[in-house]
Amino acid sequence: MTDGLQTLEACGPFFAVERHKPGASPVAPWRPIRDLVDGDDALGDRIAAVRSVLATSARISAESVELRVAGSVMQLGVVARLLSPVLGFAAAVGRQLVFDVDSWWWQPEPGGAFPLSLPSTAFVAGPTDAGGGVRALDEVIAAIVAETRAACGVSQALLWGNVASAINGAARMVASTRPDLSDAVYAQAASVAQRLRLHRSSTGPFGPEFRRRSCCLIYRTASSTPQAICGDCVFT
């Protein structure tokens, strides 16, 4: 487990996790992941926060940032934050993380790599296949897709494209940091994508050749330059 945690920390903030005792209750500012999908204001607040950050970055008013753009960027960031540790840990040590909406905690800080804490029971020995570790997580991802669509009117195809992009981004980060894990992490990425039925969301294998079939829309808050288009975008 130590090697797995060290690998996650080395791969960057989207992978790093804290740990807490099983059965503990979150104390503010910690909140259970359930808050993002149980119909309270957490997801809407997250969209508003992302909208503000995008506006500040683009030097425009928050109202000038389309709601669907903020929703898409929010959903991409949240999904990437949840999936990255799952992929990285499975590739590094051959064990799956056990996801639970109540025992996985987060802090609603600005930016995609918000603090994430897992109970020690999440790091149990299990199959190498990360698809098993995402069996509960896939329901939350689907719920986040549905809630984001309802809140912002973003198409499902785009939002599931964000999920595929998050998987590829996480896998490429692991492969870049730990080249010895390249084969393992791309295998994990394919497994998770199969579990989430993402075969229509992208072209090419996971890795540098991956291209999504949609766009996350973030270019709509930036000037029309090549830097405004993501490397895996359908527009590249």
Short mmCIF file of C-alpha atoms in Angstrom, two decimals:
data_model
loop_
_atom_site.label_atom_id
_atom_site.label_comp_id
_atom_site.label_asym_id
_atom_site.label_seq_id
_atom_site.Cartn_x
_atom_site.Cartn_y
_atom_site.Cartn_z
CA MET A 1 0.00 0.00 0.00
CA THR A 2 2.88 2.38 0.76
CA ASP A 3 4.18 2.09 -2.79
CA GLY A 4 0.71 2.80 -4.10
CA LEU A 5 0.32 5.95 -2.01
CA GLN A 6 3.79 7.16 -2.96
CA THR A 7 2.95 6.62 -6.61
CA LEU A 8 -0.25 8.61 -6.24
CA GLU A 9 1.58 11.48 -4.56
CA ALA A 10 4.28 11.46 -7.25
CA CYS A 11 1.69 11.67 -10.02
CA GLY A 12 0.39 15.01 -8.83
CA PRO A 13 -2.49 16.65 -6.98
CA PHE A 14 -5.25 14.87 -8.88
CA PHE A 15 -3.93 11.57 -7.49
CA ALA A 16 -2.90 12.46 -3.94
CA VAL A 17 -5.26 11.37 -1.17
CA GLU A 18 -5.43 11.71 2.57
CA ARG A 19 -6.61 8.94 4.89
CA HIS A 20 -9.05 8.82 7.78
CA LYS A 21 -10.34 6.18 10.18
CA PRO A 22 -13.14 3.89 8.97
CA GLY A 23 -16.50 4.88 10.37
CA ALA A 24 -15.45 8.45 11.12
CA SER A 25 -17.80 11.31 10.31
CA PRO A 26 -16.54 14.23 8.22
CA VAL A 27 -15.92 17.50 10.03
CA ALA A 28 -16.09 20.75 8.06
CA PRO A 29 -14.63 21.59 5.65
CA TRP A 30 -14.76 17.88 4.76
CA ARG A 31 -17.95 16.67 3.09
CA PRO A 32 -19.01 13.23 1.81
CA ILE A 33 -19.00 12.70 -1.94
CA ARG A 34 -22.71 11.93 -1.61
CA ASP A 35 -23.33 15.67 -1.33
CA LEU A 36 -22.50 16.06 -5.02
CA VAL A 37 -25.31 13.76 -6.13
CA ASP A 38 -28.00 13.86 -3.45
CA GLY A 39 -29.82 16.90 -4.78
CA ASP A 40 -28.54 19.52 -2.34
CA ASP A 41 -26.68 22.67 -3.40
CA ALA A 42 -23.15 21.21 -3.52
CA LEU A 43 -23.05 20.59 -7.26
CA GLY A 44 -24.67 23.91 -8.09
CA ASP A 45 -22.26 25.69 -5.79
CA ARG A 46 -19.39 23.90 -7.49
CA ILE A 47 -20.56 25.04 -10.90
CA ALA A 48 -20.81 28.62 -9.66
CA ALA A 49 -17.30 28.45 -8.19
CA VAL A 50 -15.85 27.11 -11.44
CA ARG A 51 -17.69 29.82 -13.36
CA SER A 52 -16.05 32.44 -11.16
CA VAL A 53 -12.59 30.94 -11.61
CA LEU A 54 -13.01 30.79 -15.40
CA ALA A 55 -14.18 34.40 -15.43
CA THR A 56 -11.20 35.56 -13.40
CA SER A 57 -8.80 33.68 -15.66
CA ALA A 58 -10.37 35.14 -18.81
CA ARG A 59 -10.73 38.60 -17.23
CA ILE A 60 -14.44 38.73 -17.89
CA SER A 61 -17.51 38.80 -15.69
CA ALA A 62 -18.93 35.55 -14.33
CA GLU A 63 -22.15 36.23 -16.23
CA SER A 64 -20.14 36.25 -19.46
CA VAL A 65 -19.11 32.64 -18.91
CA GLU A 66 -21.78 30.36 -20.35
CA LEU A 67 -23.36 28.17 -17.71
CA ARG A 68 -22.88 25.07 -19.85
CA VAL A 69 -19.15 25.80 -20.14
CA ALA A 70 -18.82 26.08 -16.36
CA GLY A 71 -20.85 22.91 -15.90
CA SER A 72 -18.73 20.96 -18.36
CA VAL A 73 -15.45 22.09 -16.81
CA MET A 74 -16.76 21.36 -13.32
CA GLN A 75 -17.87 17.86 -14.25
CA LEU A 76 -14.59 17.08 -16.02
CA GLY A 77 -12.61 18.18 -12.98
CA VAL A 78 -14.69 16.25 -10.45
CA VAL A 79 -14.63 13.05 -12.51
CA ALA A 80 -10.87 13.36 -13.07
CA ARG A 81 -10.32 13.85 -9.34
CA LEU A 82 -12.31 10.73 -8.46
CA LEU A 83 -10.97 8.46 -11.19
CA SER A 84 -7.28 9.39 -11.04
CA PRO A 85 -6.51 7.64 -7.71
CA VAL A 86 -8.48 4.58 -8.82
CA LEU A 87 -6.39 4.20 -11.98
CA GLY A 88 -3.06 5.10 -10.40
CA PHE A 89 -3.41 2.81 -7.41
CA ALA A 90 -4.54 -0.17 -9.47
CA ALA A 91 -1.69 0.26 -11.94
CA ALA A 92 0.93 0.67 -9.21
CA VAL A 93 0.09 -2.13 -6.80
CA GLY A 94 -2.53 -4.30 -8.44
CA ARG A 95 -5.15 -3.47 -5.85
CA GLN A 96 -8.42 -1.71 -6.29
CA LEU A 97 -9.72 1.19 -4.28
CA VAL A 98 -13.12 0.57 -2.74
CA PHE A 99 -15.38 3.53 -3.44
CA ASP A 100 -18.20 4.62 -1.16
CA VAL A 101 -20.17 7.86 -1.43
CA ASP A 102 -20.31 8.31 2.33
CA SER A 103 -16.78 7.33 3.37
CA TRP A 104 -14.94 9.17 0.57
CA TRP A 105 -14.68 12.83 1.56
CA TRP A 106 -13.88 16.00 -0.33
CA GLN A 107 -13.38 19.69 0.36
CA PRO A 108 -15.06 22.26 -1.91
CA GLU A 109 -11.90 24.24 -2.62
CA PRO A 110 -11.35 26.07 -5.92
CA GLY A 111 -9.61 24.16 -8.70
CA GLY A 112 -10.02 20.64 -9.98
CA ALA A 113 -7.60 18.96 -7.58
CA PHE A 114 -9.67 19.50 -4.45
CA PRO A 115 -8.62 17.66 -1.24
CA LEU A 116 -9.80 14.05 -1.14
CA SER A 117 -9.72 11.69 1.85
CA LEU A 118 -10.34 7.94 1.90
CA PRO A 119 -10.86 5.52 4.79
CA SER A 120 -8.08 2.99 5.31
CA THR A 121 -10.55 0.27 4.29
CA ALA A 122 -10.53 1.69 0.75
CA PHE A 123 -7.03 0.30 0.25
CA VAL A 124 -8.00 -3.37 0.45
CA ALA A 125 -6.41 -6.15 -1.54
CA GLY A 126 -8.43 -6.95 -4.59
CA PRO A 127 -8.31 -7.80 -8.30
CA THR A 128 -5.87 -5.89 -10.46
CA ASP A 129 -8.77 -4.88 -12.68
CA ALA A 130 -9.67 -1.30 -11.78
CA GLY A 131 -13.06 -1.89 -13.37
CA GLY A 132 -14.02 -3.67 -10.16
CA GLY A 133 -12.97 -0.70 -8.09
CA VAL A 134 -15.21 1.58 -10.10
CA ARG A 135 -18.40 -0.49 -9.78
CA ALA A 136 -19.81 1.90 -7.19
CA LEU A 137 -18.00 4.91 -8.62
CA ASP A 138 -19.60 4.48 -12.04
CA GLU A 139 -23.02 5.11 -10.51
CA VAL A 140 -21.78 8.36 -9.02
CA ILE A 141 -20.20 9.39 -12.32
CA ALA A 142 -23.49 8.68 -14.11
CA ALA A 143 -25.33 10.72 -11.48
CA ILE A 144 -22.91 13.64 -11.89
CA VAL A 145 -23.46 13.48 -15.65
CA ALA A 146 -27.23 13.55 -15.16
CA GLU A 147 -27.15 16.33 -12.56
CA THR A 148 -24.82 18.47 -14.69
CA ARG A 149 -26.99 17.99 -17.74
CA ALA A 150 -30.08 18.97 -15.76
CA ALA A 151 -28.39 22.05 -14.29
CA CYS A 152 -26.67 23.35 -17.42
CA GLY A 153 -28.20 21.74 -20.48
CA VAL A 154 -24.91 20.17 -21.58
CA SER A 155 -25.29 17.19 -23.91
CA GLN A 156 -24.74 13.70 -22.57
CA ALA A 157 -22.31 12.95 -25.39
CA LEU A 158 -20.11 15.85 -24.33
CA LEU A 159 -20.24 14.90 -20.65
CA TRP A 160 -19.36 11.26 -21.31
CA GLY A 161 -16.60 12.54 -23.56
CA ASN A 162 -15.32 14.41 -20.52
CA VAL A 163 -15.25 11.12 -18.62
CA ALA A 164 -13.21 9.47 -21.37
CA SER A 165 -10.88 12.47 -21.43
CA ALA A 166 -10.45 12.29 -17.65
CA ILE A 167 -9.50 8.62 -17.89
CA ASN A 168 -6.95 9.27 -20.62
CA GLY A 169 -5.50 12.28 -18.85
CA ALA A 170 -5.01 10.29 -15.66
CA ALA A 171 -3.46 7.36 -17.51
CA ARG A 172 -1.04 9.59 -19.39
CA MET A 173 0.05 11.30 -16.19
CA VAL A 174 0.84 7.94 -14.58
CA ALA A 175 2.69 6.78 -17.69
CA SER A 176 4.69 10.01 -17.78
CA THR A 177 5.61 9.83 -14.09
CA ARG A 178 6.16 6.08 -13.98
CA PRO A 179 7.06 4.83 -17.48
CA ASP A 180 7.40 1.33 -16.04
CA LEU A 181 3.65 1.40 -15.37
CA SER A 182 2.62 2.50 -18.87
CA ASP A 183 1.27 -0.85 -20.02
CA ALA A 184 -0.50 -1.44 -16.71
CA VAL A 185 -2.18 1.94 -16.51
CA TYR A 186 -3.36 1.93 -20.11
CA ALA A 187 -4.83 -1.51 -19.51
CA GLN A 188 -6.61 -0.12 -16.46
CA ALA A 189 -7.89 2.82 -18.50
CA ALA A 190 -9.34 0.47 -21.10
CA SER A 191 -10.97 -1.59 -18.37
CA VAL A 192 -12.63 1.41 -16.74
CA ALA A 193 -13.79 2.75 -20.11
CA GLN A 194 -15.32 -0.61 -20.94
CA ARG A 195 -17.09 -0.68 -17.59
CA LEU A 196 -18.52 2.79 -18.26
CA ARG A 197 -19.41 1.90 -21.87
CA LEU A 198 -17.41 4.73 -23.38
CA HIS A 199 -16.56 3.07 -26.69
CA ARG A 200 -18.41 5.77 -28.66
CA SER A 201 -16.85 8.69 -26.81
CA SER A 202 -13.40 8.62 -28.40
CA THR A 203 -11.16 7.27 -31.12
CA GLY A 204 -7.73 5.69 -30.90
CA PRO A 205 -6.24 3.78 -27.98
CA PHE A 206 -5.66 5.45 -24.63
CA GLY A 207 -2.41 7.37 -24.76
CA PRO A 208 -1.06 10.08 -27.11
CA GLU A 209 -3.28 8.89 -29.99
CA PHE A 210 -6.49 9.24 -28.00
CA ARG A 211 -9.00 11.74 -29.38
CA ARG A 212 -12.42 12.41 -27.94
CA ARG A 213 -15.41 12.83 -30.24
CA SER A 214 -16.59 15.99 -28.48
CA CYS A 215 -15.24 19.20 -26.96
CA CYS A 216 -15.30 20.24 -23.30
CA LEU A 217 -16.10 23.84 -24.37
CA ILE A 218 -13.37 25.50 -22.32
CA TYR A 219 -12.14 27.23 -25.48
CA ARG A 220 -15.25 29.41 -25.29
CA THR A 221 -13.75 31.31 -22.35
CA ALA A 222 -10.40 31.92 -24.07
CA SER A 223 -9.15 33.75 -27.13
CA SER A 224 -9.31 31.86 -30.39
CA THR A 225 -5.78 30.47 -30.33
CA PRO A 226 -4.34 26.95 -30.59
CA GLN A 227 -3.62 27.08 -26.85
CA ALA A 228 -7.36 27.31 -26.22
CA ILE A 229 -7.94 23.80 -27.62
CA CYS A 230 -7.10 20.76 -25.49
CA GLY A 231 -4.66 18.23 -26.92
CA ASP A 232 -7.23 15.42 -27.06
CA CYS A 233 -10.04 17.57 -28.47
CA VAL A 234 -12.07 16.60 -31.51
CA PHE A 235 -10.96 19.94 -33.01
CA THR A 236 -7.24 19.03 -33.02
#
